[in-house]
mmCIF file of C-alpha atoms and ligand atoms in Angstrom:
data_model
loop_
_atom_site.group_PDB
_atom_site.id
_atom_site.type_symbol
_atom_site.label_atom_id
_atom_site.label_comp_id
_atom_site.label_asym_id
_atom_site.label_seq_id
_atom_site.Cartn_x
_atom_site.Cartn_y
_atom_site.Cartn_z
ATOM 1 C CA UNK A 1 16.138 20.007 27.468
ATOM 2 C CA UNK A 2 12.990 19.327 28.617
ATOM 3 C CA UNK A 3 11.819 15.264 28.195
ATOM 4 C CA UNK A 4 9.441 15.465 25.655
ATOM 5 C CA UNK A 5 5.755 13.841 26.393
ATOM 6 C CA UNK A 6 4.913 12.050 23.242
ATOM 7 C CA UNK A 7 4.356 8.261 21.969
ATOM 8 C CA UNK A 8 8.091 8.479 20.474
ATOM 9 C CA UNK A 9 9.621 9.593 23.883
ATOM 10 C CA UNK A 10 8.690 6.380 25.887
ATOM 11 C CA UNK A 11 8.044 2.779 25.564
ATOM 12 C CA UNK A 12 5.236 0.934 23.506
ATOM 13 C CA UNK A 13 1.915 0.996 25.280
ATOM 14 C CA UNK A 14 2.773 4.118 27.235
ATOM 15 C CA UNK A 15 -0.086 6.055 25.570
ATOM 16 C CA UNK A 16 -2.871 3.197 26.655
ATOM 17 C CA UNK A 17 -5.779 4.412 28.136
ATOM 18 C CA UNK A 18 -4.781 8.221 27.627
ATOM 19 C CA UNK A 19 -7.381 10.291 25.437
ATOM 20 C CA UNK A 20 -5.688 12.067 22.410
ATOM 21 C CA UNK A 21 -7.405 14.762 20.480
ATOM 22 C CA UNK A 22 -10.731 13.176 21.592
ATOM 23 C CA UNK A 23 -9.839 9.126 21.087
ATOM 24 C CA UNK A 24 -9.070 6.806 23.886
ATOM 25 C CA UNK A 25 -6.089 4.829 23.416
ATOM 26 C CA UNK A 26 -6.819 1.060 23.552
ATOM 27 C CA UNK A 27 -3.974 -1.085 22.313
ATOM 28 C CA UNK A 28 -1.456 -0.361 19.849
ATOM 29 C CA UNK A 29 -1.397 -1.634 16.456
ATOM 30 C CA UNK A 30 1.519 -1.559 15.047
ATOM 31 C CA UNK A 31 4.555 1.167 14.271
ATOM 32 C CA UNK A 32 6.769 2.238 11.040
ATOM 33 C CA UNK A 33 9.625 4.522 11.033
ATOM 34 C CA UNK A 34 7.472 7.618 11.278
ATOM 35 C CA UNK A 35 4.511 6.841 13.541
ATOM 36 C CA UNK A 36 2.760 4.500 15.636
ATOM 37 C CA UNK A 37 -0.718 3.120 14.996
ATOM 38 C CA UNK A 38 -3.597 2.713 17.372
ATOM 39 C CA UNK A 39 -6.628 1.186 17.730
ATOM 40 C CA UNK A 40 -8.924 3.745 19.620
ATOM 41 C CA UNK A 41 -11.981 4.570 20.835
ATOM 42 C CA UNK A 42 -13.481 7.944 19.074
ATOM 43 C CA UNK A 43 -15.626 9.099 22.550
ATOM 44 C CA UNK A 44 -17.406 11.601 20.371
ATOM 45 C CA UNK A 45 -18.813 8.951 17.859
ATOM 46 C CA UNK A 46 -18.556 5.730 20.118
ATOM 47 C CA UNK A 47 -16.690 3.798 17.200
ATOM 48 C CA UNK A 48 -13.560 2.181 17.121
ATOM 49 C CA UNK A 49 -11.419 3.996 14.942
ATOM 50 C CA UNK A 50 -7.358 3.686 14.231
ATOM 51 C CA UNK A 51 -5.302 6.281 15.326
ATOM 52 C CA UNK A 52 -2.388 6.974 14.049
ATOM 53 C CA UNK A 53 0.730 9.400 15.488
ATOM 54 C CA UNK A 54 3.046 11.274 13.257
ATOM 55 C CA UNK A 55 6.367 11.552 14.950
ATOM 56 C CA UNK A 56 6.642 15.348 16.348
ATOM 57 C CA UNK A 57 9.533 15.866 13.915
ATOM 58 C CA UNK A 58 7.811 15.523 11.185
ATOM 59 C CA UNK A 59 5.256 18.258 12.365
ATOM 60 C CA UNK A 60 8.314 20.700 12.730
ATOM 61 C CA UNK A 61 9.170 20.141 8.819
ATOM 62 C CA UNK A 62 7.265 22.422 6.836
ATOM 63 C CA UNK A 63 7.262 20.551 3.890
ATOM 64 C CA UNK A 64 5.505 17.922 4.855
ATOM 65 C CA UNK A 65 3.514 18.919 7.330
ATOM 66 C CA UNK A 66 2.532 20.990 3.980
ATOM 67 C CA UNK A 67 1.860 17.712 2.129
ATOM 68 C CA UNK A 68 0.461 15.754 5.554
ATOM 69 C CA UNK A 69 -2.408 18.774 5.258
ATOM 70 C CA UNK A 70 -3.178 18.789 2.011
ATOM 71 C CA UNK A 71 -2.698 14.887 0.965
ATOM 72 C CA UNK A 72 -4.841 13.687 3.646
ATOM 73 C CA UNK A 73 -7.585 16.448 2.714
ATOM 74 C CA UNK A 74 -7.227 14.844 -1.033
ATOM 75 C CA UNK A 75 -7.681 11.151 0.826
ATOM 76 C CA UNK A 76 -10.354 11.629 3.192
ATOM 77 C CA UNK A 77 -12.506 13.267 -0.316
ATOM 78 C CA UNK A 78 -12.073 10.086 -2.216
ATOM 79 C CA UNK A 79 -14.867 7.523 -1.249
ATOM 80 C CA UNK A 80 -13.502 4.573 -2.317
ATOM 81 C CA UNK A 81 -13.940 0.780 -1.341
ATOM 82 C CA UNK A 82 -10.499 -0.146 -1.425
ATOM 83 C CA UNK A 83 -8.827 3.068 0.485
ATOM 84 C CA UNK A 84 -8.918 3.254 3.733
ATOM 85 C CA UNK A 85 -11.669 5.967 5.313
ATOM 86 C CA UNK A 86 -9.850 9.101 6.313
ATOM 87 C CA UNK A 87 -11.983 10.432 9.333
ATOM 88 C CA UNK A 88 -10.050 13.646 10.504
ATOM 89 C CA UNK A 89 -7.015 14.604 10.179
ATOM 90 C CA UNK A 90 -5.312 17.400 12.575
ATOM 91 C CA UNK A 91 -2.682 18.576 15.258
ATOM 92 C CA UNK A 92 -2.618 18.340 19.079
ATOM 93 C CA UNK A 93 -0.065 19.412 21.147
ATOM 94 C CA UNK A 94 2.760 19.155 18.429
ATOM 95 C CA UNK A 95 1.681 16.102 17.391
ATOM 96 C CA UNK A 96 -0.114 15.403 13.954
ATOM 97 C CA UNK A 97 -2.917 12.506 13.894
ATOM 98 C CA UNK A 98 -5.031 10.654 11.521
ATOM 99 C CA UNK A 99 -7.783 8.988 12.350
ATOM 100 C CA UNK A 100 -8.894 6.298 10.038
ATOM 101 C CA UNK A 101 -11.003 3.142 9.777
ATOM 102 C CA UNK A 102 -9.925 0.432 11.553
ATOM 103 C CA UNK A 103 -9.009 -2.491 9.480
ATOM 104 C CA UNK A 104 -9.457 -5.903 11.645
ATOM 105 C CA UNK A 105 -7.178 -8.073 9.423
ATOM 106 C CA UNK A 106 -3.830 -7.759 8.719
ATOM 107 C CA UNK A 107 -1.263 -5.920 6.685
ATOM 108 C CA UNK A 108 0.116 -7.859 3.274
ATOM 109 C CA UNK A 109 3.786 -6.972 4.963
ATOM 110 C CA UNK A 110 2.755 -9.892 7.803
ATOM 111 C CA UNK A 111 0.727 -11.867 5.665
ATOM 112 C CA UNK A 112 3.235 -12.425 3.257
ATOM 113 C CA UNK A 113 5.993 -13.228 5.632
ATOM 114 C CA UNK A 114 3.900 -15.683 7.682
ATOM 115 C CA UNK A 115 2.010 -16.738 4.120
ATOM 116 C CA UNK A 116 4.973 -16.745 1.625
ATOM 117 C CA UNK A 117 4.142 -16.335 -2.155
ATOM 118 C CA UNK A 118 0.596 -16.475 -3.050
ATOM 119 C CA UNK A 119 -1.265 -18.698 -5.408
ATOM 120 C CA UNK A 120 -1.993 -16.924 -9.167
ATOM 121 C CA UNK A 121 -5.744 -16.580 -7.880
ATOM 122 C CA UNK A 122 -5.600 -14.974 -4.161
ATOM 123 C CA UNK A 123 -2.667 -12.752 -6.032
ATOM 124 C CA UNK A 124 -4.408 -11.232 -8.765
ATOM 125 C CA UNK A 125 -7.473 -10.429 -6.337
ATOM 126 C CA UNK A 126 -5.429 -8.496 -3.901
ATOM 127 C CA UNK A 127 -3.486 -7.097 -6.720
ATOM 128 C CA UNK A 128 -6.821 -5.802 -8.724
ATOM 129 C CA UNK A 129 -8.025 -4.397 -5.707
ATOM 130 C CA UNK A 130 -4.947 -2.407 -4.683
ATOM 131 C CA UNK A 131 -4.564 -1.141 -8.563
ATOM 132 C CA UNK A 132 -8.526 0.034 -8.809
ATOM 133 C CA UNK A 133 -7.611 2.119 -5.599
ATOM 134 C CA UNK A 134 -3.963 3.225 -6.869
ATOM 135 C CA UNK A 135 -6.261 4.528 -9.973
ATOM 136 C CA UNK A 136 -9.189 5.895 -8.800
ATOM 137 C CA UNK A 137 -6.323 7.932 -6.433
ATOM 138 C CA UNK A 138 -4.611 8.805 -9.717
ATOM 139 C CA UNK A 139 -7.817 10.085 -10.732
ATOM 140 C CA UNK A 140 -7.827 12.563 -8.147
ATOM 141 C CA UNK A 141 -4.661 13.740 -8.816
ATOM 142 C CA UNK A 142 -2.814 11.723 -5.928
ATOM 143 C CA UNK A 143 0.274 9.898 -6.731
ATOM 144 C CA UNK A 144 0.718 7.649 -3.488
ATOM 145 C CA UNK A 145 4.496 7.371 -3.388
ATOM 146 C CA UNK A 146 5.249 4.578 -0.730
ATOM 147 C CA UNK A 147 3.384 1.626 -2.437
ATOM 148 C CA UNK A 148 4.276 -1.213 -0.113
ATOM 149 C CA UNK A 149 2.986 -4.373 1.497
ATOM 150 C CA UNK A 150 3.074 -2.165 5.172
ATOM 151 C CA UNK A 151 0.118 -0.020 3.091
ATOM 152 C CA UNK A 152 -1.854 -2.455 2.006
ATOM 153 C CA UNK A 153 -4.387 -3.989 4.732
ATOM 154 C CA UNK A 154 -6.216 -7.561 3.996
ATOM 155 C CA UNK A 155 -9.288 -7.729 6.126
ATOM 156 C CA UNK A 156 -12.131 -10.451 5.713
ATOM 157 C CA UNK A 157 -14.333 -10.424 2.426
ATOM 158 C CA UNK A 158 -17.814 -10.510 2.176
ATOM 159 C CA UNK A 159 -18.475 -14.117 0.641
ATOM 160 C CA UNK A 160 -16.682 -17.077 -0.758
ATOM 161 C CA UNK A 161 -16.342 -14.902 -4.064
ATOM 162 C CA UNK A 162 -14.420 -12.356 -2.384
ATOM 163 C CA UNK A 163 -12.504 -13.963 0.175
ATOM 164 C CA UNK A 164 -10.475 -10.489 1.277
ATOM 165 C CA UNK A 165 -10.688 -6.901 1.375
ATOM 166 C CA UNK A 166 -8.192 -4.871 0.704
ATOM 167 C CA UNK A 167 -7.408 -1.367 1.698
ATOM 168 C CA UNK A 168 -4.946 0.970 1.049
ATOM 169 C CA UNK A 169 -4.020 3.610 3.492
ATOM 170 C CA UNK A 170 -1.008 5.992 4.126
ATOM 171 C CA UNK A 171 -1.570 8.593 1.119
ATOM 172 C CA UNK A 172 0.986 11.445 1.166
ATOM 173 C CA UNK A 173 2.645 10.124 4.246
ATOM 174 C CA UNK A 174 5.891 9.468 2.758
ATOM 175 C CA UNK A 175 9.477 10.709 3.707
ATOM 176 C CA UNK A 176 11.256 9.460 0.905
ATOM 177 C CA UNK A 177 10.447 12.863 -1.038
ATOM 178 C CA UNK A 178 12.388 14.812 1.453
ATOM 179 C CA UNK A 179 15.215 12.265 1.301
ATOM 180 C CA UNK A 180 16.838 10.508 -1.933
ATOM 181 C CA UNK A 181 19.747 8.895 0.586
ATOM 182 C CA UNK A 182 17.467 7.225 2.764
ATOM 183 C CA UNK A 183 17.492 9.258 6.100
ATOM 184 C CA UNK A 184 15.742 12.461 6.757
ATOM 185 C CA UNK A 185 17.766 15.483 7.598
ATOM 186 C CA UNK A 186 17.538 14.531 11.466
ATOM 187 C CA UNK A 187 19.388 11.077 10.467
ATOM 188 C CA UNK A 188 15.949 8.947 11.168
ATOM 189 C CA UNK A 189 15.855 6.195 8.559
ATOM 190 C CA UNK A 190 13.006 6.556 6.219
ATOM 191 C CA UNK A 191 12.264 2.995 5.668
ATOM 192 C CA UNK A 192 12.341 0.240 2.615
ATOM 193 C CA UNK A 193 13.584 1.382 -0.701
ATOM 194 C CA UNK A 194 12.470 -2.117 -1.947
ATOM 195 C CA UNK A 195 9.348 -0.617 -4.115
ATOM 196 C CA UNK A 196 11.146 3.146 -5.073
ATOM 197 C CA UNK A 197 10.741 4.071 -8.726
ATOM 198 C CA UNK A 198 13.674 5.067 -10.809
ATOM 199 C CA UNK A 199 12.407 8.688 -11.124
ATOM 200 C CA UNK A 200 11.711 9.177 -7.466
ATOM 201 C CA UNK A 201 15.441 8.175 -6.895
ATOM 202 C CA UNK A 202 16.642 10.592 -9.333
ATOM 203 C CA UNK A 203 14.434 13.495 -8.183
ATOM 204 C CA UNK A 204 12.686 13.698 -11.402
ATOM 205 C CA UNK A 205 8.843 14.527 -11.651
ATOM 206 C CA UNK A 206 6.888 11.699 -10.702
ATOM 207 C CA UNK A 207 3.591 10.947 -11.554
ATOM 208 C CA UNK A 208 0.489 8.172 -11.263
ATOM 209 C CA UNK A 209 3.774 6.011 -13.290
ATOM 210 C CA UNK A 210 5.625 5.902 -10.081
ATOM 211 C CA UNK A 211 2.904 4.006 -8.216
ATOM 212 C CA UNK A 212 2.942 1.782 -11.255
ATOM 213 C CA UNK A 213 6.859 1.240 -10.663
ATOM 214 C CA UNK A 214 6.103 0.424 -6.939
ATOM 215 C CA UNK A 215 2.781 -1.471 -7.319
ATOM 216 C CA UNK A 216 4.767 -4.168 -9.951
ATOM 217 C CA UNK A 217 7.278 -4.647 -7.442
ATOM 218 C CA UNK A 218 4.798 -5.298 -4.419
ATOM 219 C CA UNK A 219 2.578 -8.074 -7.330
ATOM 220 C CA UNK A 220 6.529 -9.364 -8.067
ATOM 221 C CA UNK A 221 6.720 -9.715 -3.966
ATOM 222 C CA UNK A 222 3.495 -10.908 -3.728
ATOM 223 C CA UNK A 223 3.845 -14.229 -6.974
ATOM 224 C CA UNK A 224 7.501 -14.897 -5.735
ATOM 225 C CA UNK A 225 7.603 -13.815 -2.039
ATOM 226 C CA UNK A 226 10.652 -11.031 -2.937
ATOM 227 C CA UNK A 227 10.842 -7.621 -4.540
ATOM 228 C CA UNK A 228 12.357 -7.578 -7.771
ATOM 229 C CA UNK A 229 15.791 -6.198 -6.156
ATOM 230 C CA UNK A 230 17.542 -7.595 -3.413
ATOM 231 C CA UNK A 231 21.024 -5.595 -2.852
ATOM 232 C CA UNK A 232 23.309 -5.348 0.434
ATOM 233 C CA UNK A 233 23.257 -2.130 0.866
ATOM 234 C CA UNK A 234 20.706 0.692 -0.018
ATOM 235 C CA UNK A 235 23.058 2.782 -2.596
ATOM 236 C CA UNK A 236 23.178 -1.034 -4.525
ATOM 237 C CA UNK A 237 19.541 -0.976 -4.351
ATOM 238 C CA UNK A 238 19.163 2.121 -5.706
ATOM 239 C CA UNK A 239 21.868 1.789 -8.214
ATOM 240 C CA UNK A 240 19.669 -1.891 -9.402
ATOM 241 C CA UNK A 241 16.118 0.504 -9.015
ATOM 242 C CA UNK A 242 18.306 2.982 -11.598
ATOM 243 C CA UNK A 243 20.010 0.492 -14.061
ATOM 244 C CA UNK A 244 19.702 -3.230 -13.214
ATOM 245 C CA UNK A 245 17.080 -5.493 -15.177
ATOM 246 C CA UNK A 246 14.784 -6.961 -12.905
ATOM 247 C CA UNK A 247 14.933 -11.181 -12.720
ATOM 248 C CA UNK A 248 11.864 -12.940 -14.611
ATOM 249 C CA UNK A 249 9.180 -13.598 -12.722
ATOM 250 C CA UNK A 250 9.366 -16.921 -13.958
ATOM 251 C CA UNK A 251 12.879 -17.735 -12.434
ATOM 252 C CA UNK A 252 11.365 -18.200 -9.137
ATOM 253 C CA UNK A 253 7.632 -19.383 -10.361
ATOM 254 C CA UNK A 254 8.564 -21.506 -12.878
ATOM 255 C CA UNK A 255 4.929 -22.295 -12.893
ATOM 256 C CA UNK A 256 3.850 -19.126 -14.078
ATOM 257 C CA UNK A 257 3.402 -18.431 -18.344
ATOM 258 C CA UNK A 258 6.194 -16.637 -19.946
ATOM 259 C CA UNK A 259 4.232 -14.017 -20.444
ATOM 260 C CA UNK A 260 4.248 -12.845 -17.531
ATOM 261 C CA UNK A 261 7.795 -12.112 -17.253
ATOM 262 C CA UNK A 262 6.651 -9.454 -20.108
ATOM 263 C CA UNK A 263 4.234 -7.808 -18.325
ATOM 264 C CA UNK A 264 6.288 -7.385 -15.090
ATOM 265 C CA UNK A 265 8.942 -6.144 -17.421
ATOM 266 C CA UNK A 266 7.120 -3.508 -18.420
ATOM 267 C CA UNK A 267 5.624 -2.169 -15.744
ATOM 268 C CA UNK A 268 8.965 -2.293 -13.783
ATOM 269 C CA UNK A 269 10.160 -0.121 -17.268
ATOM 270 C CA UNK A 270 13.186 2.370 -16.227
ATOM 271 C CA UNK A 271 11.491 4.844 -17.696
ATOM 272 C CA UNK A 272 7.518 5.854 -16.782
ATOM 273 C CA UNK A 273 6.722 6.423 -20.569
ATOM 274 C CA UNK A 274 7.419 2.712 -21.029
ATOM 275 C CA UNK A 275 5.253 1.047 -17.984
ATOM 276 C CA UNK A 276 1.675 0.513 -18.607
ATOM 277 C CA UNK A 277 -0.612 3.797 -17.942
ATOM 278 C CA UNK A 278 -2.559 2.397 -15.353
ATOM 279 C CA UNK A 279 -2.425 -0.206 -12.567
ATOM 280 C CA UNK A 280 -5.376 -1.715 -14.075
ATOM 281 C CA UNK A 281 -4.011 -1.851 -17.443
ATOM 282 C CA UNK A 282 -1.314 -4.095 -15.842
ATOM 283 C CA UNK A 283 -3.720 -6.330 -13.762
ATOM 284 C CA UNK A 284 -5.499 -6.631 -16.729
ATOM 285 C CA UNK A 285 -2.512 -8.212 -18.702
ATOM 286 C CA UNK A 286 -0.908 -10.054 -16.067
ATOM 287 C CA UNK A 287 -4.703 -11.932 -15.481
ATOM 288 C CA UNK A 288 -4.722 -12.483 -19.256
ATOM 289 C CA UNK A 289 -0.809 -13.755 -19.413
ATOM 290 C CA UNK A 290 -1.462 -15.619 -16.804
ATOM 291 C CA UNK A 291 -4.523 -17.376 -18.085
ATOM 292 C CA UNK A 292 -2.722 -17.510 -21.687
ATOM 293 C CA UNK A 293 -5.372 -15.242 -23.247
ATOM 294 C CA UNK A 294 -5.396 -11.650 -24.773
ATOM 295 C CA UNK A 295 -5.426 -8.836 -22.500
ATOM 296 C CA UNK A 296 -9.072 -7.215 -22.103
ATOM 297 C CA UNK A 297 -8.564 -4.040 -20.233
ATOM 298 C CA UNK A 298 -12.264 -3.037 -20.641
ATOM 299 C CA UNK A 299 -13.903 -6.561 -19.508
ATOM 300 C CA UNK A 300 -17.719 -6.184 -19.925
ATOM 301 C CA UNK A 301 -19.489 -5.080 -16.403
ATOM 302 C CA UNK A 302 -22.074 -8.026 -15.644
ATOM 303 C CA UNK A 303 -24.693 -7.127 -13.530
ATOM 304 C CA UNK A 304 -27.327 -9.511 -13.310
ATOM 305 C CA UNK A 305 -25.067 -12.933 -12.541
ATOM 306 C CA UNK A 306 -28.038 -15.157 -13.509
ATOM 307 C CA UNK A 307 -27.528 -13.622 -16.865
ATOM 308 C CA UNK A 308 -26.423 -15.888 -20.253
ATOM 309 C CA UNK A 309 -23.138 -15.531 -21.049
ATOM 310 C CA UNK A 310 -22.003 -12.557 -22.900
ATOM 311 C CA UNK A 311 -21.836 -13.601 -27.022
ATOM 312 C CA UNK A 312 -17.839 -15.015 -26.737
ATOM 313 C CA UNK A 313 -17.875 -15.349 -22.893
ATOM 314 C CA UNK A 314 -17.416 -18.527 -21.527
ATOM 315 C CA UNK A 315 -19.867 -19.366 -18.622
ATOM 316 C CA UNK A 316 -18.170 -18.538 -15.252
ATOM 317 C CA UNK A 317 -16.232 -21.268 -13.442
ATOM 318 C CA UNK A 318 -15.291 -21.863 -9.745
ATOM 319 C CA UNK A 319 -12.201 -19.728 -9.122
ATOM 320 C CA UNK A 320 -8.712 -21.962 -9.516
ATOM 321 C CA UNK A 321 -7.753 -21.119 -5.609
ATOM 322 C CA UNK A 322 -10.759 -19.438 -3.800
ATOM 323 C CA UNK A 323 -9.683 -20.265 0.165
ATOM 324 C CA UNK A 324 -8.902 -17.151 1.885
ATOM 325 C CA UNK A 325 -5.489 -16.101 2.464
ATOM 326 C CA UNK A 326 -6.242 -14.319 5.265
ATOM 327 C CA UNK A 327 -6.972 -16.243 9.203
ATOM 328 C CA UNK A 328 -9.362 -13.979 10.611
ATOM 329 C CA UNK A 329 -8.952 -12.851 14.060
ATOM 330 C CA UNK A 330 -11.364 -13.398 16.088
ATOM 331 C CA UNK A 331 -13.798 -10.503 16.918
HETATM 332 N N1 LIG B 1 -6.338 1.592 9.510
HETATM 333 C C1 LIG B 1 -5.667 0.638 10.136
HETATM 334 N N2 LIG B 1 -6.291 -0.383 10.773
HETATM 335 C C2 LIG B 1 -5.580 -1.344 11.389
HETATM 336 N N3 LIG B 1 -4.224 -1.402 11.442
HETATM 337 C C3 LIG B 1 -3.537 -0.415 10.842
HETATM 338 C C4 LIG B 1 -4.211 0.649 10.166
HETATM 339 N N4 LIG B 1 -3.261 1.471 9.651
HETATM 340 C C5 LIG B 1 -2.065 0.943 9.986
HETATM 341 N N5 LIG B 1 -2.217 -0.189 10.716
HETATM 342 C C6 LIG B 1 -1.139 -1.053 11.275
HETATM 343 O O1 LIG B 1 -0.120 -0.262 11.806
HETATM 344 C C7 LIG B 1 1.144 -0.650 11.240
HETATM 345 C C8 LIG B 1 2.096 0.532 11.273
HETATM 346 O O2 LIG B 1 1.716 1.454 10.289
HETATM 347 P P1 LIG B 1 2.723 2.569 9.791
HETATM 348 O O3 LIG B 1 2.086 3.221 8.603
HETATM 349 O O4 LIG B 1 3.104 3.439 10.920
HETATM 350 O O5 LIG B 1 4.035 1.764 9.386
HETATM 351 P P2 LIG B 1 4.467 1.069 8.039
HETATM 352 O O6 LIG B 1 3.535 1.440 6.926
HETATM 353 O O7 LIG B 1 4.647 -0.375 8.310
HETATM 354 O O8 LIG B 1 5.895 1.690 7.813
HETATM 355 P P3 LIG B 1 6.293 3.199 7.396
HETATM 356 O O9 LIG B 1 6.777 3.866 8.611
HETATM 357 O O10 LIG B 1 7.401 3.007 6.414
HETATM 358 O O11 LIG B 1 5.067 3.855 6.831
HETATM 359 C C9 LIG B 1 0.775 -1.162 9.852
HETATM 360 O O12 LIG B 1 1.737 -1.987 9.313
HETATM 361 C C10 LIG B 1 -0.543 -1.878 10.142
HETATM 362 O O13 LIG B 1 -0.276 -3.197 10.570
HETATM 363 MG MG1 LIG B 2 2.205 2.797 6.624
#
């Protein structure tokens, strides 16, 4: 059989310097079970883009190369702050690609393993940023599927006030919806089942509620520095995802209200009817529980900040933990 040219077929950095659908290849970024990501040079537009290359199986499997056309059609339509720019999408030689923006900071999968578990404040900023992305997706119709700190990119923020940005990327490029065991059909593992709602394991319908499912588990990652479920082996972990009650939050962040442990509780509910309808919804309580006030899911928009106080606001304070979470590269 002939050797096959393409980024899986040979060793990492093979594809530096070579021009691919119209990008030169500068460095790679970084690579998951089903591509490899790279930072490149769009030659047409003379901006650095990332570049990312969907292993050539995946381009032979009509399903999702179905979903890889259609999802990342739905993506590159929503203009949103907090999901990642979808520039082109497309095929060359066998090989599907994605161009995106690039995103100079790091993923939360890294940050949180050099990092550990994150102070209440930086926490619930990432977290309100993923969930107003996760719902203006919803919005559009697009369940995400693979919520997970390997999708969710902390770059720099603008100011003091907003220390990081967060993006989230990798819409409808999933695997686990051809696969409930864990492997695709040409035995490739497809990756963490850490964050995998109940429903998706039991090849129900799934809906915005599954994001929900896998959003609470990357926030329980995120406050305690582990998914709710840690099993030996992945039928355990899908058997705990299925059945198992997930530990309080407050076990390992003793720190933490009790409330809290109620609001992760329910949006890690078995069943989607039970979990909160939106990932805003559940930002919105955990801030309050953790805070020990009433939820407000519909906090007045303020847009003059020299304004009073709203009548029963209390005047803004510096944030508990402002300092970035993120050590910016240099640039
Ligand atoms: N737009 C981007 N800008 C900068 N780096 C990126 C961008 N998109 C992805 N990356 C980097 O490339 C890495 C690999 O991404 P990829 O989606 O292939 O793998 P993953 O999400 O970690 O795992 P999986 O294969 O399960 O999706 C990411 O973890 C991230 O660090
Ligand atoms: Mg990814």
């Amino acid at each position: 059989m002939p050797r096959e040219s393409s980024p899986f077929s040979g060793t990492a950095g093979d594809l530096t310097g070579r021009t691919v659908a119209g990008y030169r290849i500068e460095a790679e970024l970084g690579r998951g079970g089903m591509a490899v990501v790279y930072r490149a040079r769009d030659l047409r537009l003379e901006r650095t883009v990332a570049l990312k290359l969907l292993a050539p199986e995946l381009a032979r499997n009509d399903t999702f190369r179905r979903r890889f056309t259609h999802e990342s059609r739905v993506a590159a339509a929503i203009d949103h702050p907090h999901i990642v720019p979808v520039f082109e999408a497309g095929e060359t030689d066998g090989v599907l690609y994605i161009a995106m923006r690039y995103v100079a900071g790091s993923d939360l999968r890294r940050l949180l393993d050099r990092a550990g578990p994150l102070p209440p404040a930086p926490a619930l900023r990432i977290a309100a940023q993923v969930a107003s992305a996760l719902d203006a997706a919803h919005e559009h119709g697009l369940v995400h599927r693979d919520v997970k700190p390997g999708n969710i990119l902390v770059d720099r923020g603008t100011d003091s006030d907003h220390p990081e940005h967060v993006y989230l990327t990798d819409f409808g490029l999933t695997k686990k919806s051809l696969s409930l065991t864990g492997f695709t059909t040409v035995g490739q593992f497809v990756g963490t089942l850490d964050y995998v709602a109940p429903e998706q394991i039991s090849g129900r319908p799934v809906d915005a509620r599954c994001d929900v499912y896998g959003f609470a588990c990357v926030v329980h990652e995120i406050l305690t520095g582990r998914p709710p479920f840690l099993r030996d082996d992945d039928m355990a972990l899908l058997w705990a995802h299925q059945y198992d009650e997930p530990p309080p939050l407050t076990e390992a962040r003793p720190d933490l209200p009790p409330q809290a442990d109620a609001v992760l509780a329910r949006a890690l509910a078995k069943s989607p009817d039970d979990r909160y309808d939106t990932c805003l919804a559940f930002v919105a309580a955990l801030r309050a529980a953790v805070r020990g006030a009433p939820a407000r899911t519909h906090p007045p928009t303020r847009v003059d900040p020299g304004a009073a106080p709203l009548a029963g606001e209390r005047p803004p304070s510096p944030p508990r933990w402002a300092a970035p979470v993120l050590t910016p590269p240099a640039r």
